[in-house]
Amino acid sequence: MKYAFFDTKPYDIPSFEKFGRDKGIEFKFFEAKLTRDTASLAEGCDGVCVFVNDTVNAEVIDILYSFGVKAVALRCAGYNNVDIRHCFGKLHVFHVPAYSPYAVAEHAMALLLTSIRRIHKAFIRTRDYNFSLSGLTGFDLHGKTVGVIGTGRIGRVFIDICRGFGMKILAYDKFPAENGNIEYVTLERLFAESDIISLHCPLTEETHHLIDEGAIKKMKKGVVIINTSRGALIDAEALLAGIKSRHIGAACLDVYEEEADVFFEDFSGHIMDDDTLARLISMPNVIVTSHQAFLTEEALRNIAETTVENINEFSEKGYCENELCYRCGKTESCRSKRKKCF
Ligand code: NAI
């Protein structure tokens, strides 16, 4: 089996080579992201292996299909960059549903603590032998209310971490967990009562710009917003306006609406074209990491292992437990009838 591996980073290669070799899978590593212009690199391959900022839209799917590519192996959980509906009948798509919810939830808490205790400022000061404390006053997390939107694998780990800090938890989920001992409230109430809001739901048509100007107006003054999920959950212009008006106290962003053009690459020494991102980064109360929440040794190992297992299972059986199919969804499984989606 041969898979074209797009958007390769040095940290991807060792684990994918190791697990791939064990199962007889050859990965052809390309630094380029998958787009209409690079899709031809996959010619002669059985499948493509893609990440969060690769483009798998209708046009790319048709090109891959015309080359005889049969599968899209996502090496991540989220799949908002794949047109699952257009894939149906052409390309099988599988993902890694869980690789380390701890990696992402712990990063969310790391961002929160860094932001509210001004660690990012203190780090720079002490390196310059500046030991002044002016402007570094933070606040206790103990007793504060955190609103968690999306209480799946990552959201629930984040809730557990917050409980350890003695915080009050309010949650919102379209499909609330039944036995999680979690207090679910309406979005309106979550916005109105939370000191901190953390996003852990997927990006869908419904959640696109979940945090917009109207939502921000409903939030407490000084609210801290954390996004480790997907950038387009937040309207970045509205966020910037909320920060400039001092309504938002701080923002911790591991993802950004237009990240595909910039994240994962080194632009130091270049002029940043994206004015909104540049302005956000210039704010003292905004912390940006470049989609790094997943980046732990444990997560990388699990991602490679599960992706290779998915590819192998699909090759041996013609279907894969971790297949994504617009028809299966969570409600009606075509696999339950005949194991194959198509
Ligand atoms: P999950 O599928 O276990 O949980 C998602 C939760 O969101 C579910 O409980 C679901 O019911 C809920 N949900 C669905 N639609 C909703 C809506 N309209 N409103 C509110 N809640 C809704 O997913 P998991 O593993 O917890 O991951 C969450 C998200 O984290 C992923 O979708 C992905 O975008 C992001 N992620 C980010 C990473 C990073 O490195 N920054 C790494 C891994 C995931």
Coordinates of C-alpha atoms and ligand atoms in Angstrom, one line a residue:
M1 CA 0.0 0.0 0.0
K2 CA 1.2 3.4 -0.9
Y3 CA -0.1 6.6 0.8
A4 CA 0.7 10.2 -0.2
F5 CA 1.4 12.1 3.1
F6 CA 0.6 15.8 2.8
D7 CA 1.7 18.7 5.1
T8 CA 4.6 16.6 6.5
K9 CA 6.5 18.0 9.5
P10 CA 9.7 16.5 10.8
Y11 CA 7.9 15.2 14.0
D12 CA 5.5 13.1 11.8
I13 CA 8.1 11.0 10.0
P14 CA 9.6 8.7 12.7
S15 CA 6.3 7.3 14.1
F16 CA 4.6 7.0 10.7
E17 CA 7.6 5.2 9.2
K18 CA 7.9 2.9 12.2
F19 CA 4.2 1.8 12.4
G20 CA 3.8 1.9 8.6
R21 CA 6.8 -0.4 8.0
D22 CA 5.3 -3.0 10.5
K23 CA 2.1 -3.1 8.3
G24 CA 3.7 -2.9 4.9
I25 CA 2.5 0.7 4.2
E26 CA 4.8 3.0 2.3
F27 CA 4.3 6.7 3.0
K28 CA 5.4 9.2 0.4
F29 CA 6.1 12.3 2.5
F30 CA 5.4 15.7 0.9
E31 CA 5.8 19.1 2.7
A32 CA 3.1 20.6 0.6
K33 CA -0.5 20.8 1.8
L34 CA -3.1 19.0 -0.2
T35 CA -4.8 21.4 -2.5
R36 CA -6.1 21.4 -6.1
D37 CA -2.5 22.2 -7.2
T38 CA -0.8 19.5 -5.3
A39 CA -3.4 16.7 -5.6
S40 CA -1.4 15.2 -8.6
L41 CA 1.4 14.2 -6.2
A42 CA -1.0 11.4 -5.1
E43 CA -1.0 9.8 -8.5
G44 CA -0.2 6.1 -8.2
C45 CA -1.1 6.0 -4.5
D46 CA -3.9 4.0 -2.9
G47 CA -4.7 6.9 -0.5
V48 CA -3.8 10.2 0.9
C49 CA -2.9 11.0 4.5
V50 CA -4.0 14.5 5.5
F51 CA -4.1 16.9 8.5
V52 CA -6.2 19.8 9.7
N53 CA -5.3 22.4 7.1
D54 CA -5.2 20.2 4.0
T55 CA -8.1 20.9 1.6
V56 CA -10.3 18.0 0.7
N57 CA -13.1 19.8 -1.1
A58 CA -15.2 18.5 -4.1
E59 CA -12.6 19.6 -6.7
V60 CA -9.7 17.9 -4.9
I61 CA -11.8 14.8 -4.3
D62 CA -12.7 14.5 -8.0
I63 CA -9.0 14.9 -9.0
L64 CA -7.9 12.2 -6.5
Y65 CA -10.7 9.9 -7.6
S66 CA -9.7 10.3 -11.2
F67 CA -6.2 9.0 -10.2
G68 CA -7.7 5.9 -8.6
V69 CA -7.1 7.1 -5.0
K70 CA -9.5 5.2 -2.8
A71 CA -9.1 6.6 0.7
V72 CA -8.5 9.7 2.8
A73 CA -6.8 8.8 6.1
L74 CA -7.1 11.8 8.4
R75 CA -4.4 11.9 11.0
C76 CA -6.6 14.0 13.3
A77 CA -10.1 13.9 14.9
G78 CA -11.8 17.0 13.4
Y79 CA -12.9 16.7 9.7
N80 CA -14.4 20.0 8.9
N81 CA -11.8 20.4 6.0
V82 CA -13.3 17.3 4.2
D83 CA -16.4 17.4 2.1
I84 CA -17.7 14.1 3.5
R85 CA -20.9 14.2 1.4
H86 CA -18.9 14.6 -1.9
C87 CA -16.6 11.7 -0.8
F88 CA -19.5 9.3 -0.6
G89 CA -19.3 6.7 -3.3
K90 CA -15.8 7.8 -4.3
L91 CA -13.3 8.0 -1.4
H92 CA -13.5 6.3 2.0
V93 CA -12.6 8.6 4.8
F94 CA -11.3 7.6 8.2
H95 CA -10.1 9.6 11.1
V96 CA -8.5 9.2 14.5
P97 CA -11.4 9.8 16.9
A98 CA -9.3 10.1 20.0
Y99 CA -5.6 10.2 20.5
S100 CA -5.2 12.2 23.7
P101 CA -7.9 14.3 25.0
Y102 CA -5.5 15.1 27.8
A103 CA -3.1 16.8 25.4
V104 CA -5.7 19.3 24.3
A105 CA -7.4 19.9 27.6
E106 CA -4.1 20.4 29.4
H107 CA -3.0 22.9 26.7
A108 CA -6.3 24.8 27.2
M109 CA -5.5 25.0 31.0
A110 CA -1.9 25.9 30.3
L111 CA -3.0 28.8 28.1
L112 CA -5.5 30.0 30.7
L113 CA -3.0 30.0 33.5
T114 CA -0.3 31.6 31.3
S115 CA -2.8 34.4 30.4
I116 CA -4.4 35.2 33.7
R117 CA -1.1 35.0 35.7
R118 CA 0.8 36.9 33.0
I119 CA 3.4 34.2 32.8
H120 CA 4.2 35.2 29.2
K121 CA 5.0 38.8 30.3
A122 CA 7.0 37.7 33.4
F123 CA 9.1 35.3 31.3
I124 CA 10.2 38.1 29.0
R125 CA 10.8 40.5 31.9
T126 CA 13.0 38.2 33.9
R127 CA 15.1 37.3 30.9
D128 CA 15.9 41.0 30.7
Y129 CA 16.6 41.1 34.5
N130 CA 13.5 43.1 35.0
F131 CA 12.0 41.9 38.3
S132 CA 9.2 44.5 38.6
L133 CA 5.7 43.1 39.3
S134 CA 3.8 46.1 38.0
G135 CA 1.0 45.1 35.7
L136 CA 1.3 41.4 36.5
T137 CA -1.7 41.1 38.9
G138 CA -3.8 38.1 38.0
F139 CA -6.8 36.5 39.6
D140 CA -7.6 33.2 41.4
L141 CA -9.3 30.4 39.4
H142 CA -10.7 29.0 42.6
G143 CA -14.4 29.9 42.9
K144 CA -14.7 31.2 39.3
T145 CA -17.3 30.0 36.9
V146 CA -16.1 28.3 33.7
G147 CA -18.5 27.7 30.8
V148 CA -17.6 24.7 28.7
I149 CA -19.2 24.4 25.2
G150 CA -18.9 20.8 24.0
T151 CA -18.7 18.1 26.6
G152 CA -17.2 15.3 24.6
R153 CA -13.8 13.6 25.2
I154 CA -11.8 16.8 25.5
G155 CA -14.5 19.0 27.1
R156 CA -14.9 16.4 29.9
V157 CA -11.2 16.2 30.6
F158 CA -11.1 20.0 30.8
I159 CA -14.0 19.9 33.2
D160 CA -12.2 17.5 35.5
I161 CA -9.1 19.7 35.4
C162 CA -11.2 22.8 36.3
R163 CA -12.9 20.9 39.1
G164 CA -9.4 20.3 40.6
F165 CA -9.0 24.0 40.7
G166 CA -12.2 24.4 42.7
M167 CA -14.1 26.1 39.8
K168 CA -17.8 26.1 39.2
I169 CA -18.7 24.4 35.9
L170 CA -21.5 25.3 33.6
A171 CA -21.8 23.4 30.3
Y172 CA -23.6 23.5 27.0
D173 CA -23.8 20.6 24.5
K174 CA -26.2 19.9 21.7
F175 CA -26.2 16.3 22.9
P176 CA -25.7 16.5 26.7
A177 CA -23.9 13.5 28.4
E178 CA -26.4 11.5 30.5
N179 CA -24.3 10.5 33.5
G180 CA -21.4 13.0 33.6
N181 CA -22.5 14.9 36.8
I182 CA -22.4 18.0 34.7
E183 CA -24.7 21.0 35.0
Y184 CA -26.1 21.8 31.6
V185 CA -27.5 25.3 30.9
T186 CA -28.6 27.2 27.9
L187 CA -26.0 29.0 25.9
E188 CA -27.5 32.3 27.0
R189 CA -27.0 31.5 30.6
L190 CA -23.5 30.1 30.0
F191 CA -22.6 33.4 28.3
A192 CA -24.1 35.5 31.0
E193 CA -22.6 33.7 34.0
S194 CA -19.2 32.5 32.9
D195 CA -15.9 34.2 33.9
I196 CA -14.1 31.9 31.5
I197 CA -15.5 30.2 28.4
S198 CA -13.7 27.3 26.7
L199 CA -14.8 25.9 23.3
H200 CA -14.6 22.1 22.8
C201 CA -17.3 21.5 20.2
P202 CA -16.7 20.6 16.5
L203 CA -16.9 23.1 13.7
T204 CA -20.1 22.6 11.8
E205 CA -22.5 24.9 9.9
E206 CA -24.3 25.3 13.1
T207 CA -21.3 26.2 15.3
H208 CA -19.7 28.5 12.7
H209 CA -19.2 31.8 14.4
L210 CA -20.8 30.6 17.6
I211 CA -18.9 33.4 19.2
D212 CA -19.9 36.5 17.3
E213 CA -20.7 40.1 18.2
G214 CA -24.1 39.2 19.6
A215 CA -22.7 36.4 21.8
I216 CA -19.9 38.6 23.1
K217 CA -22.4 41.3 24.1
K218 CA -24.1 38.7 26.3
M219 CA -20.9 37.8 28.1
K220 CA -19.6 39.2 31.4
K221 CA -17.2 42.1 31.1
G222 CA -13.7 40.8 31.5
V223 CA -14.6 37.3 30.2
V224 CA -11.6 35.1 29.2
I225 CA -12.3 33.1 26.0
I226 CA -10.3 29.9 25.2
N227 CA -10.4 28.2 21.8
T228 CA -8.5 25.0 21.3
S229 CA -11.2 23.6 19.0
R230 CA -11.5 25.2 15.5
G231 CA -10.8 28.8 14.5
A232 CA -14.1 29.5 12.8
L233 CA -16.1 28.9 16.0
I234 CA -15.1 32.5 16.7
D235 CA -15.7 35.5 14.4
A236 CA -12.2 36.9 14.7
E237 CA -13.2 40.4 13.8
A238 CA -15.8 40.4 16.6
L239 CA -13.3 39.0 19.0
L240 CA -10.8 41.8 18.1
A241 CA -13.6 44.4 18.6
G242 CA -14.5 42.9 22.0
I243 CA -10.9 43.1 23.1
K244 CA -10.4 46.7 21.9
S245 CA -13.6 47.7 23.7
R246 CA -12.2 46.0 26.9
H247 CA -15.3 43.9 27.1
I248 CA -13.2 40.7 26.7
G249 CA -10.6 40.4 29.4
A250 CA -8.4 37.9 27.5
A251 CA -8.3 35.4 24.7
C252 CA -6.3 32.2 24.5
L253 CA -6.3 30.9 21.0
D254 CA -4.7 27.7 19.7
V255 CA -6.7 27.9 16.5
Y256 CA -7.6 30.8 14.2
E257 CA -10.2 31.2 11.5
E258 CA -7.7 31.8 8.7
E259 CA -4.9 29.7 10.2
A260 CA -4.5 27.5 7.1
D261 CA -2.4 30.1 5.3
V262 CA 0.0 30.7 8.3
F263 CA 0.0 28.1 11.0
F264 CA 2.7 25.5 11.0
E265 CA 5.1 27.7 9.0
D266 CA 7.9 30.1 10.0
F267 CA 7.0 33.6 8.9
S268 CA 9.5 35.4 11.2
G269 CA 11.1 38.1 9.1
H270 CA 8.1 38.4 6.8
I271 CA 5.4 41.0 6.8
M272 CA 2.2 39.5 8.1
D273 CA -0.6 40.0 5.6
D274 CA -3.4 39.1 7.9
D275 CA -4.2 42.3 9.7
T276 CA -6.6 40.8 12.2
L277 CA -4.2 38.1 13.3
A278 CA -1.4 40.7 13.5
R279 CA -3.6 43.0 15.7
L280 CA -4.7 40.1 17.9
I281 CA -1.1 39.0 18.5
S282 CA -0.1 42.6 19.3
M283 CA -2.6 42.7 22.2
P284 CA -1.1 42.1 25.7
N285 CA -4.1 40.0 26.7
V286 CA -4.1 37.6 23.7
I287 CA -2.0 34.5 23.6
V288 CA -1.8 32.6 20.3
T289 CA -0.3 29.1 19.8
S290 CA -0.3 27.7 16.4
H291 CA -2.6 24.6 16.6
Q292 CA -0.2 22.9 19.0
A293 CA -2.6 21.6 21.6
F294 CA -2.4 18.0 20.2
L295 CA 1.4 18.0 20.2
T296 CA 2.5 15.6 22.8
E297 CA 4.6 12.5 22.5
E298 CA 1.7 10.3 23.6
A299 CA -0.7 11.9 21.1
L300 CA 1.8 11.7 18.2
R301 CA 2.3 8.0 18.9
N302 CA -1.4 7.3 19.1
I303 CA -2.2 9.3 16.0
A304 CA 0.4 7.3 13.9
E305 CA -0.7 4.0 15.4
T306 CA -4.4 4.5 14.8
T307 CA -4.0 6.0 11.3
V308 CA -1.9 3.0 10.3
E309 CA -4.4 0.6 11.8
N310 CA -7.2 2.4 9.9
I311 CA -5.4 2.0 6.6
N312 CA -4.6 -1.6 7.3
E313 CA -8.1 -2.5 8.4
F314 CA -9.6 -0.8 5.3
S315 CA -7.1 -2.7 3.0
E316 CA -7.8 -6.1 4.6
K317 CA -11.6 -5.9 5.1
G318 CA -12.8 -3.1 2.8
Y319 CA -14.2 -1.1 5.6
C320 CA -12.9 0.6 8.7
E321 CA -14.5 1.1 12.1
N322 CA -13.3 4.7 12.2
E323 CA -14.8 5.5 8.8
L324 CA -16.6 8.8 8.5
C325 CA -19.7 8.8 6.3
Y326 CA -22.3 11.5 5.9
R327 CA -25.0 8.8 5.7
C328 CA -23.9 7.0 8.9
G329 CA -23.6 10.1 11.1
K330 CA -24.6 9.2 14.6
T331 CA -28.2 8.3 13.8
E332 CA -28.4 5.9 11.0
S333 CA -25.5 3.5 10.4
C334 CA -25.1 2.0 7.0
R335 CA -22.3 -0.1 8.6
S336 CA -24.7 -1.8 11.0
K337 CA -26.4 -3.4 8.0
R338 CA -23.6 -4.4 5.8
K339 CA -20.4 -3.1 7.4
K340 CA -19.5 -1.0 4.4
C341 CA -20.6 2.5 3.8
F342 CA -20.5 2.0 0.0
Ligands
NAI1 P1 -16.0 14.8 20.7 O1 -16.7 14.4 19.5 O2 -15.7 13.8 21.7 O3 -16.9 16.0 21.4 C1 -17.5 17.0 20.8 C2 -18.7 17.4 21.6 O4 -19.3 18.6 21.0 C3 -19.8 16.3 21.7 O5 -20.2 16.1 23.0 C4 -20.9 16.9 20.8 O6 -22.2 16.5 21.3 C5 -20.7 18.4 21.0 N1 -21.4 19.2 20.0 C6 -21.7 18.8 18.7 N2 -22.3 19.8 18.1 C7 -22.5 20.8 19.0 C8 -23.1 22.0 19.0 N3 -23.8 22.5 17.9 N4 -23.1 22.8 20.1 C9 -22.5 22.3 21.2 N5 -21.9 21.2 21.3 C10 -21.9 20.4 20.2 O7 -14.7 15.6 20.2 P2 -13.4 15.9 21.0 O8 -12.4 14.8 20.8 O9 -13.7 16.3 22.4 O10 -12.8 17.1 20.2 C11 -13.5 18.4 20.2 C12 -12.9 19.3 19.1 O11 -11.5 19.6 19.5 C13 -12.7 18.6 17.8 O12 -13.9 18.8 17.0 C14 -11.6 19.3 17.1 O13 -12.1 20.4 16.4 C15 -10.8 19.9 18.3 N6 -9.5 19.4 18.4 C16 -8.4 20.3 18.5 C17 -7.1 19.9 18.6 C18 -6.0 20.8 18.7 O14 -4.8 20.4 18.5 N7 -6.2 22.1 18.9 C19 -6.8 18.4 18.6 C20 -8.0 17.6 18.6 C21 -9.3 18.1 18.5

